[in-house]
Amino acid sequence: MVGISTYGMTRDVYLQYKKLPHKKQAEFYEAHRSDIVLHESAKRYFDSLGLEKLPSIKALKQEYAVLNAENKKLYLDQKAARKEMIDLLTAKNNLERFLEIKIEQPGQEGAATGRKPVMTA
């Protein structure tokens, strides 16, 4: 969004620069160098993306609001899943202590020794 706002703010200066005759461009360029350089940099960036028409700031803000709401919903789902995982791991550890056995995690069966897991009771 910063690049689009920079492009928009410096566009008028850049258009004035391009409309001037070649002899006056150098003087105008020196007076407005920062705006012209910023505009050309933003233009190169957007050209590299292959964008023909830039989205408006309003459209970007709307898209951001939608994505932010979706992110908040997904975060709540992730938080609930994390809590469930912690509860399950707690229950597993309690069961192991109560039964005095070691339950191997899936994918860890005999990984260290190359042997099959043995459950002890």
GROMACS .gro file of N, CA and C in nm:
model
  363
    1MET      N    1   0.082  -0.118   0.000
    1MET     CA    2   0.000   0.000   0.000
    1MET      C    3   0.088   0.126   0.000
    2VAL      N    4   0.204   0.116   0.062
    2VAL     CA    5   0.294   0.232   0.068
    2VAL      C    6   0.339   0.269  -0.072
    3GLY      N    7   0.373   0.170  -0.153
    3GLY     CA    8   0.418   0.196  -0.289
    3GLY      C    9   0.312   0.263  -0.373
    4ILE      N   10   0.187   0.222  -0.356
    4ILE     CA   11   0.078   0.281  -0.433
    4ILE      C   12   0.054   0.425  -0.390
    5SER      N   13   0.060   0.450  -0.259
    5SER     CA   14   0.040   0.589  -0.213
    5SER      C   15   0.156   0.677  -0.258
    6THR      N   16   0.278   0.625  -0.256
    6THR     CA   17   0.394   0.701  -0.304
    6THR      C   18   0.378   0.733  -0.451
    7TYR      N   19   0.337   0.633  -0.527
    7TYR     CA   20   0.317   0.652  -0.671
    7TYR      C   21   0.211   0.760  -0.696
    8GLY      N   22   0.102   0.752  -0.622
    8GLY     CA   23  -0.006   0.851  -0.639
    8GLY      C   24   0.035   0.992  -0.599
    9MET      N   25   0.111   1.003  -0.490
    9MET     CA   26   0.150   1.136  -0.442
    9MET      C   27   0.253   1.202  -0.533
   10THR      N   28   0.334   1.123  -0.600
   10THR     CA   29   0.440   1.181  -0.683
   10THR      C   30   0.403   1.185  -0.831
   11ARG      N   31   0.288   1.136  -0.865
   11ARG     CA   32   0.247   1.127  -1.006
   11ARG      C   33   0.239   1.265  -1.072
   12ASP      N   34   0.178   1.362  -1.003
   12ASP     CA   35   0.162   1.496  -1.062
   12ASP      C   36   0.297   1.561  -1.094
   13VAL      N   37   0.391   1.549  -1.001
   13VAL     CA   38   0.524   1.607  -1.023
   13VAL      C   39   0.590   1.538  -1.142
   14TYR      N   40   0.576   1.406  -1.150
   14TYR     CA   41   0.638   1.332  -1.259
   14TYR      C   42   0.577   1.370  -1.393
   15LEU      N   43   0.445   1.387  -1.397
   15LEU     CA   44   0.380   1.427  -1.522
   15LEU      C   45   0.425   1.566  -1.565
   16GLN      N   46   0.439   1.658  -1.469
   16GLN     CA   47   0.490   1.792  -1.501
   16GLN      C   48   0.630   1.782  -1.559
   17TYR      N   49   0.711   1.697  -1.499
   17TYR     CA   50   0.849   1.677  -1.545
   17TYR      C   51   0.851   1.625  -1.688
   18LYS      N   52   0.766   1.530  -1.719
   18LYS     CA   53   0.764   1.471  -1.853
   18LYS      C   54   0.710   1.569  -1.958
   19LYS      N   55   0.622   1.661  -1.919
   19LYS     CA   56   0.563   1.756  -2.014
   19LYS      C   57   0.659   1.869  -2.052
   20LEU      N   58   0.756   1.893  -1.967
   20LEU     CA   59   0.849   2.003  -1.993
   20LEU      C   60   0.937   1.973  -2.115
   21PRO      N   61   0.979   2.080  -2.184
   21PRO     CA   62   1.076   2.059  -2.292
   21PRO      C   63   1.208   2.008  -2.233
   22HIS      N   64   1.283   1.939  -2.313
   22HIS     CA   65   1.405   1.874  -2.267
   22HIS      C   66   1.502   1.972  -2.198
   23LYS      N   67   1.507   2.094  -2.245
   23LYS     CA   68   1.600   2.193  -2.189
   23LYS      C   69   1.565   2.229  -2.045
   24LYS      N   70   1.435   2.229  -2.011
   24LYS     CA   71   1.392   2.268  -1.877
   24LYS      C   72   1.381   2.149  -1.781
   25GLN      N   73   1.389   2.029  -1.837
   25GLN     CA   74   1.374   1.911  -1.753
   25GLN      C   75   1.486   1.898  -1.650
   26ALA      N   76   1.607   1.931  -1.686
   26ALA     CA   77   1.720   1.915  -1.595
   26ALA      C   78   1.703   2.002  -1.471
   27GLU      N   79   1.663   2.125  -1.490
   27GLU     CA   80   1.643   2.216  -1.377
   27GLU      C   81   1.528   2.167  -1.289
   28PHE      N   82   1.417   2.127  -1.353
   28PHE     CA   83   1.301   2.077  -1.279
   28PHE      C   84   1.339   1.947  -1.203
   29TYR      N   85   1.418   1.862  -1.268
   29TYR     CA   86   1.461   1.737  -1.206
   29TYR      C   87   1.540   1.765  -1.078
   30GLU      N   88   1.631   1.860  -1.083
   30GLU     CA   89   1.711   1.893  -0.965
   30GLU      C   90   1.625   1.948  -0.852
   31ALA      N   91   1.523   2.024  -0.886
   31ALA     CA   92   1.435   2.081  -0.784
   31ALA      C   93   1.344   1.976  -0.720
   32HIS      N   94   1.309   1.873  -0.798
   32HIS     CA   95   1.212   1.772  -0.750
   32HIS      C   96   1.270   1.631  -0.758
   33ARG      N   97   1.399   1.621  -0.738
   33ARG     CA   98   1.468   1.492  -0.755
   33ARG      C   99   1.405   1.381  -0.670
   34SER      N  100   1.379   1.406  -0.543
   34SER     CA  101   1.330   1.299  -0.455
   34SER      C  102   1.195   1.245  -0.502
   35ASP      N  103   1.104   1.334  -0.540
   35ASP     CA  104   0.972   1.289  -0.587
   35ASP      C  105   0.984   1.209  -0.717
   36ILE      N  106   1.068   1.256  -0.807
   36ILE     CA  107   1.083   1.189  -0.936
   36ILE      C  108   1.148   1.052  -0.918
   37VAL      N  109   1.249   1.044  -0.834
   37VAL     CA  110   1.315   0.915  -0.808
   37VAL      C  111   1.220   0.818  -0.741
   38LEU      N  112   1.144   0.866  -0.643
   38LEU     CA  113   1.045   0.780  -0.578
   38LEU      C  114   0.941   0.728  -0.677
   39HIS      N  115   0.894   0.817  -0.763
   39HIS     CA  116   0.793   0.779  -0.862
   39HIS      C  117   0.849   0.675  -0.960
   40GLU      N  118   0.968   0.699  -1.009
   40GLU     CA  119   1.028   0.604  -1.104
   40GLU      C  120   1.054   0.469  -1.038
   41SER      N  121   1.095   0.471  -0.914
   41SER     CA  122   1.119   0.346  -0.841
   41SER      C  123   0.989   0.267  -0.823
   42ALA      N  124   0.883   0.338  -0.782
   42ALA     CA  125   0.753   0.272  -0.766
   42ALA      C  126   0.703   0.219  -0.900
   43LYS      N  127   0.722   0.297  -1.005
   43LYS     CA  128   0.678   0.255  -1.138
   43LYS      C  129   0.752   0.130  -1.183
   44ARG      N  130   0.882   0.124  -1.163
   44ARG     CA  131   0.961   0.005  -1.199
   44ARG      C  132   0.912  -0.118  -1.122
   45TYR      N  133   0.882  -0.098  -0.993
   45TYR     CA  134   0.834  -0.208  -0.909
   45TYR      C  135   0.702  -0.262  -0.963
   46PHE      N  136   0.608  -0.173  -0.991
   46PHE     CA  137   0.478  -0.218  -1.039
   46PHE      C  138   0.489  -0.278  -1.179
   47ASP      N  139   0.576  -0.227  -1.261
   47ASP     CA  140   0.599  -0.285  -1.394
   47ASP      C  141   0.655  -0.426  -1.381
   48SER      N  142   0.743  -0.448  -1.283
   48SER     CA  143   0.802  -0.580  -1.263
   48SER      C  144   0.696  -0.681  -1.218
   49LEU      N  145   0.592  -0.634  -1.152
   49LEU     CA  146   0.482  -0.721  -1.110
   49LEU      C  147   0.387  -0.752  -1.225
   50GLY      N  148   0.397  -0.677  -1.332
   50GLY     CA  149   0.309  -0.698  -1.447
   50GLY      C  150   0.171  -0.638  -1.428
   51LEU      N  151   0.159  -0.542  -1.340
   51LEU     CA  152   0.029  -0.477  -1.317
   51LEU      C  153   0.005  -0.372  -1.424
   52GLU      N  154  -0.114  -0.379  -1.485
   52GLU     CA  155  -0.148  -0.277  -1.585
   52GLU      C  156  -0.220  -0.160  -1.519
   53LYS      N  157  -0.308  -0.192  -1.423
   53LYS     CA  158  -0.380  -0.088  -1.351
   53LYS      C  159  -0.362  -0.113  -1.202
   54LEU      N  160  -0.324  -0.010  -1.131
   54LEU     CA  161  -0.302  -0.024  -0.987
   54LEU      C  162  -0.435  -0.022  -0.913
   55PRO      N  163  -0.448  -0.103  -0.809
   55PRO     CA  164  -0.571  -0.099  -0.729
   55PRO      C  165  -0.576   0.030  -0.647
   56SER      N  166  -0.698   0.071  -0.615
   56SER     CA  167  -0.712   0.193  -0.536
   56SER      C  168  -0.681   0.164  -0.389
   57ILE      N  169  -0.652   0.267  -0.315
   57ILE     CA  170  -0.625   0.252  -0.172
   57ILE      C  171  -0.748   0.198  -0.102
   58LYS      N  172  -0.865   0.244  -0.144
   58LYS     CA  173  -0.990   0.198  -0.083
   58LYS      C  174  -1.008   0.048  -0.105
   59ALA      N  175  -0.981   0.000  -0.226
   59ALA     CA  176  -0.994  -0.144  -0.255
   59ALA      C  177  -0.894  -0.224  -0.172
   60LEU      N  178  -0.773  -0.172  -0.157
   60LEU     CA  179  -0.672  -0.242  -0.077
   60LEU      C  180  -0.712  -0.247   0.071
   61LYS      N  181  -0.769  -0.139   0.120
   61LYS     CA  182  -0.813  -0.137   0.260
   61LYS      C  183  -0.926  -0.237   0.283
   62GLN      N  184  -1.018  -0.247   0.185
   62GLN     CA  185  -1.127  -0.344   0.196
   62GLN      C  186  -1.072  -0.487   0.196
   63GLU      N  187  -0.980  -0.514   0.105
   63GLU     CA  188  -0.920  -0.647   0.098
   63GLU      C  189  -0.845  -0.679   0.227
   64TYR      N  190  -0.774  -0.580   0.281
   64TYR     CA  191  -0.702  -0.598   0.406
   64TYR      C  192  -0.799  -0.631   0.520
   65ALA      N  193  -0.913  -0.562   0.525
   65ALA     CA  194  -1.011  -0.586   0.630
   65ALA      C  195  -1.065  -0.729   0.621
   66VAL      N  196  -1.093  -0.776   0.500
   66VAL     CA  197  -1.142  -0.913   0.481
   66VAL      C  198  -1.036  -1.014   0.526
   67LEU      N  199  -0.913  -0.993   0.482
   67LEU     CA  200  -0.805  -1.086   0.518
   67LEU      C  201  -0.776  -1.083   0.668
   68ASN      N  202  -0.784  -0.966   0.729
   68ASN     CA  203  -0.760  -0.954   0.872
   68ASN      C  204  -0.868  -1.027   0.952
   69ALA      N  205  -0.995  -1.016   0.909
   69ALA     CA  206  -1.104  -1.087   0.976
   69ALA      C  207  -1.085  -1.238   0.963
   70GLU      N  208  -1.046  -1.283   0.845
   70GLU     CA  209  -1.021  -1.425   0.823
   70GLU      C  210  -0.905  -1.473   0.910
   71ASN      N  211  -0.801  -1.391   0.921
   71ASN     CA  212  -0.686  -1.426   1.004
   71ASN      C  213  -0.727  -1.440   1.151
   72LYS      N  214  -0.811  -1.350   1.199
   72LYS     CA  215  -0.856  -1.357   1.338
   72LYS      C  216  -0.937  -1.485   1.363
   73LYS      N  217  -1.022  -1.522   1.267
   73LYS     CA  218  -1.102  -1.645   1.281
   73LYS      C  219  -1.010  -1.766   1.283
   74LEU      N  220  -0.914  -1.770   1.192
   74LEU     CA  221  -0.821  -1.883   1.188
   74LEU      C  222  -0.736  -1.889   1.315
   75TYR      N  223  -0.702  -1.774   1.370
   75TYR     CA  224  -0.624  -1.773   1.493
   75TYR      C  225  -0.703  -1.836   1.606
   76LEU      N  226  -0.834  -1.806   1.614
   76LEU     CA  227  -0.918  -1.865   1.718
   76LEU      C  228  -0.925  -2.017   1.700
   77ASP      N  229  -0.935  -2.064   1.575
   77ASP     CA  230  -0.936  -2.208   1.548
   77ASP      C  231  -0.803  -2.270   1.590
   78GLN      N  232  -0.693  -2.202   1.559
   78GLN     CA  233  -0.561  -2.253   1.596
   78GLN      C  234  -0.547  -2.258   1.748
   79LYS      N  235  -0.597  -2.157   1.815
   79LYS     CA  236  -0.588  -2.152   1.960
   79LYS      C  237  -0.666  -2.268   2.023
   80ALA      N  238  -0.785  -2.297   1.968
   80ALA     CA  239  -0.866  -2.408   2.019
   80ALA      C  240  -0.795  -2.542   1.993
   81ALA      N  241  -0.736  -2.557   1.875
   81ALA     CA  242  -0.666  -2.681   1.842
   81ALA      C  243  -0.544  -2.700   1.933
   82ARG      N  244  -0.473  -2.592   1.961
   82ARG     CA  245  -0.357  -2.599   2.050
   82ARG      C  246  -0.399  -2.640   2.191
   83LYS      N  247  -0.511  -2.585   2.240
   83LYS     CA  248  -0.560  -2.621   2.372
   83LYS      C  249  -0.599  -2.768   2.376
   84GLU      N  250  -0.664  -2.817   2.271
   84GLU     CA  251  -0.702  -2.957   2.265
   84GLU      C  252  -0.577  -3.046   2.264
   85MET      N  253  -0.474  -3.007   2.190
   85MET     CA  254  -0.349  -3.084   2.186
   85MET      C  255  -0.285  -3.091   2.324
   86ILE      N  256  -0.283  -2.980   2.395
   86ILE     CA  257  -0.224  -2.977   2.529
   86ILE      C  258  -0.304  -3.067   2.623
   87ASP      N  259  -0.437  -3.061   2.613
   87ASP     CA  260  -0.522  -3.146   2.697
   87ASP      C  261  -0.496  -3.294   2.668
   88LEU      N  262  -0.483  -3.331   2.540
   88LEU     CA  263  -0.457  -3.471   2.503
   88LEU      C  264  -0.320  -3.517   2.550
   89LEU      N  265  -0.219  -3.432   2.535
   89LEU     CA  266  -0.085  -3.468   2.583
   89LEU      C  267  -0.083  -3.482   2.735
   90THR      N  268  -0.157  -3.397   2.804
   90THR     CA  269  -0.166  -3.407   2.950
   90THR      C  270  -0.231  -3.539   2.989
   91ALA      N  271  -0.341  -3.574   2.921
   91ALA     CA  272  -0.409  -3.700   2.949
   91ALA      C  273  -0.318  -3.819   2.920
   92LYS      N  274  -0.243  -3.814   2.810
   92LYS     CA  275  -0.150  -3.922   2.775
   92LYS      C  276  -0.044  -3.937   2.882
   93ASN      N  277   0.014  -3.827   2.927
   93ASN     CA  278   0.117  -3.832   3.031
   93ASN      C  279   0.061  -3.885   3.163
   94ASN      N  280  -0.059  -3.843   3.197
   94ASN     CA  281  -0.123  -3.892   3.319
   94ASN      C  282  -0.147  -4.043   3.311
   95LEU      N  283  -0.192  -4.089   3.193
   95LEU     CA  284  -0.217  -4.231   3.173
   95LEU      C  285  -0.087  -4.310   3.183
   96GLU      N  286   0.019  -4.259   3.124
   96GLU     CA  287   0.148  -4.326   3.132
   96GLU      C  288   0.195  -4.338   3.277
   97ARG      N  289   0.180  -4.232   3.353
   97ARG     CA  290   0.221  -4.236   3.494
   97ARG      C  291   0.135  -4.334   3.573
   98PHE      N  292   0.006  -4.331   3.547
   98PHE     CA  293  -0.087  -4.418   3.622
   98PHE      C  294  -0.060  -4.565   3.591
   99LEU      N  295  -0.038  -4.596   3.465
   99LEU     CA  296  -0.016  -4.736   3.425
   99LEU      C  297   0.131  -4.774   3.426
  100GLU      N  298   0.218  -4.677   3.448
  100GLU     CA  299   0.362  -4.695   3.448
  100GLU      C  300   0.412  -4.760   3.319
  101ILE      N  301   0.365  -4.705   3.207
  101ILE     CA  302   0.410  -4.753   3.076
  101ILE      C  303   0.456  -4.635   2.993
  102LYS      N  304   0.526  -4.668   2.889
  102LYS     CA  305   0.571  -4.564   2.796
  102LYS      C  306   0.503  -4.589   2.663
  103ILE      N  307   0.424  -4.493   2.616
  103ILE     CA  308   0.357  -4.504   2.487
  103ILE      C  309   0.439  -4.424   2.387
  104GLU      N  310   0.484  -4.493   2.281
  104GLU     CA  311   0.566  -4.427   2.179
  104GLU      C  312   0.481  -4.335   2.093
  105GLN      N  313   0.539  -4.225   2.050
  105GLN     CA  314   0.474  -4.134   1.956
  105GLN      C  315   0.472  -4.199   1.819
  106PRO      N  316   0.370  -4.175   1.736
  106PRO     CA  317   0.371  -4.229   1.601
  106PRO      C  318   0.492  -4.176   1.525
  107GLY      N  319   0.558  -4.265   1.450
  107GLY     CA  320   0.674  -4.224   1.373
  107GLY      C  321   0.803  -4.233   1.452
  108GLN      N  322   0.797  -4.260   1.583
  108GLN     CA  323   0.918  -4.270   1.665
  108GLN      C  324   0.946  -4.414   1.704
  109GLU      N  325   0.875  -4.509   1.649
  109GLU     CA  326   0.888  -4.648   1.688
  109GLU      C  327   1.027  -4.700   1.656
  110GLY      N  328   1.102  -4.722   1.757
  110GLY     CA  329   1.235  -4.780   1.743
  110GLY      C  330   1.330  -4.695   1.663
  111ALA      N  331   1.307  -4.567   1.652
  111ALA     CA  332   1.390  -4.481   1.569
  111ALA      C  333   1.534  -4.478   1.620
  112ALA      N  334   1.552  -4.473   1.750
  112ALA     CA  335   1.686  -4.461   1.806
  112ALA      C  336   1.762  -4.592   1.800
  113THR      N  337   1.694  -4.704   1.827
  113THR     CA  338   1.764  -4.832   1.836
  113THR      C  339   1.740  -4.921   1.716
  114GLY      N  340   1.641  -4.892   1.636
  114GLY     CA  341   1.609  -4.975   1.521
  114GLY      C  342   1.527  -5.097   1.561
  115ARG      N  343   1.483  -5.103   1.688
  115ARG     CA  344   1.402  -5.216   1.735
  115ARG      C  345   1.257  -5.177   1.744
  116LYS      N  346   1.172  -5.276   1.753
  116LYS     CA  347   1.029  -5.254   1.770
  116LYS      C  348   1.003  -5.206   1.912
  117PRO      N  349   0.901  -5.122   1.932
  117PRO     CA  350   0.874  -5.073   2.067
  117PRO      C  351   0.819  -5.184   2.156
  118VAL      N  352   0.853  -5.177   2.283
  118VAL     CA  353   0.806  -5.274   2.382
  118VAL      C  354   0.729  -5.197   2.485
  119MET      N  355   0.606  -5.242   2.512
  119MET     CA  356   0.526  -5.178   2.617
  119MET      C  357   0.544  -5.259   2.742
  120THR      N  358   0.576  -5.192   2.850
  120THR     CA  359   0.596  -5.261   2.977
  120THR      C  360   0.480  -5.231   3.069
  121ALA      N  361   0.446  -5.325   3.151
  121ALA     CA  362   0.335  -5.304   3.244
  121ALA      C  363   0.380  -5.329   3.385
   0.00000   0.00000   0.00000
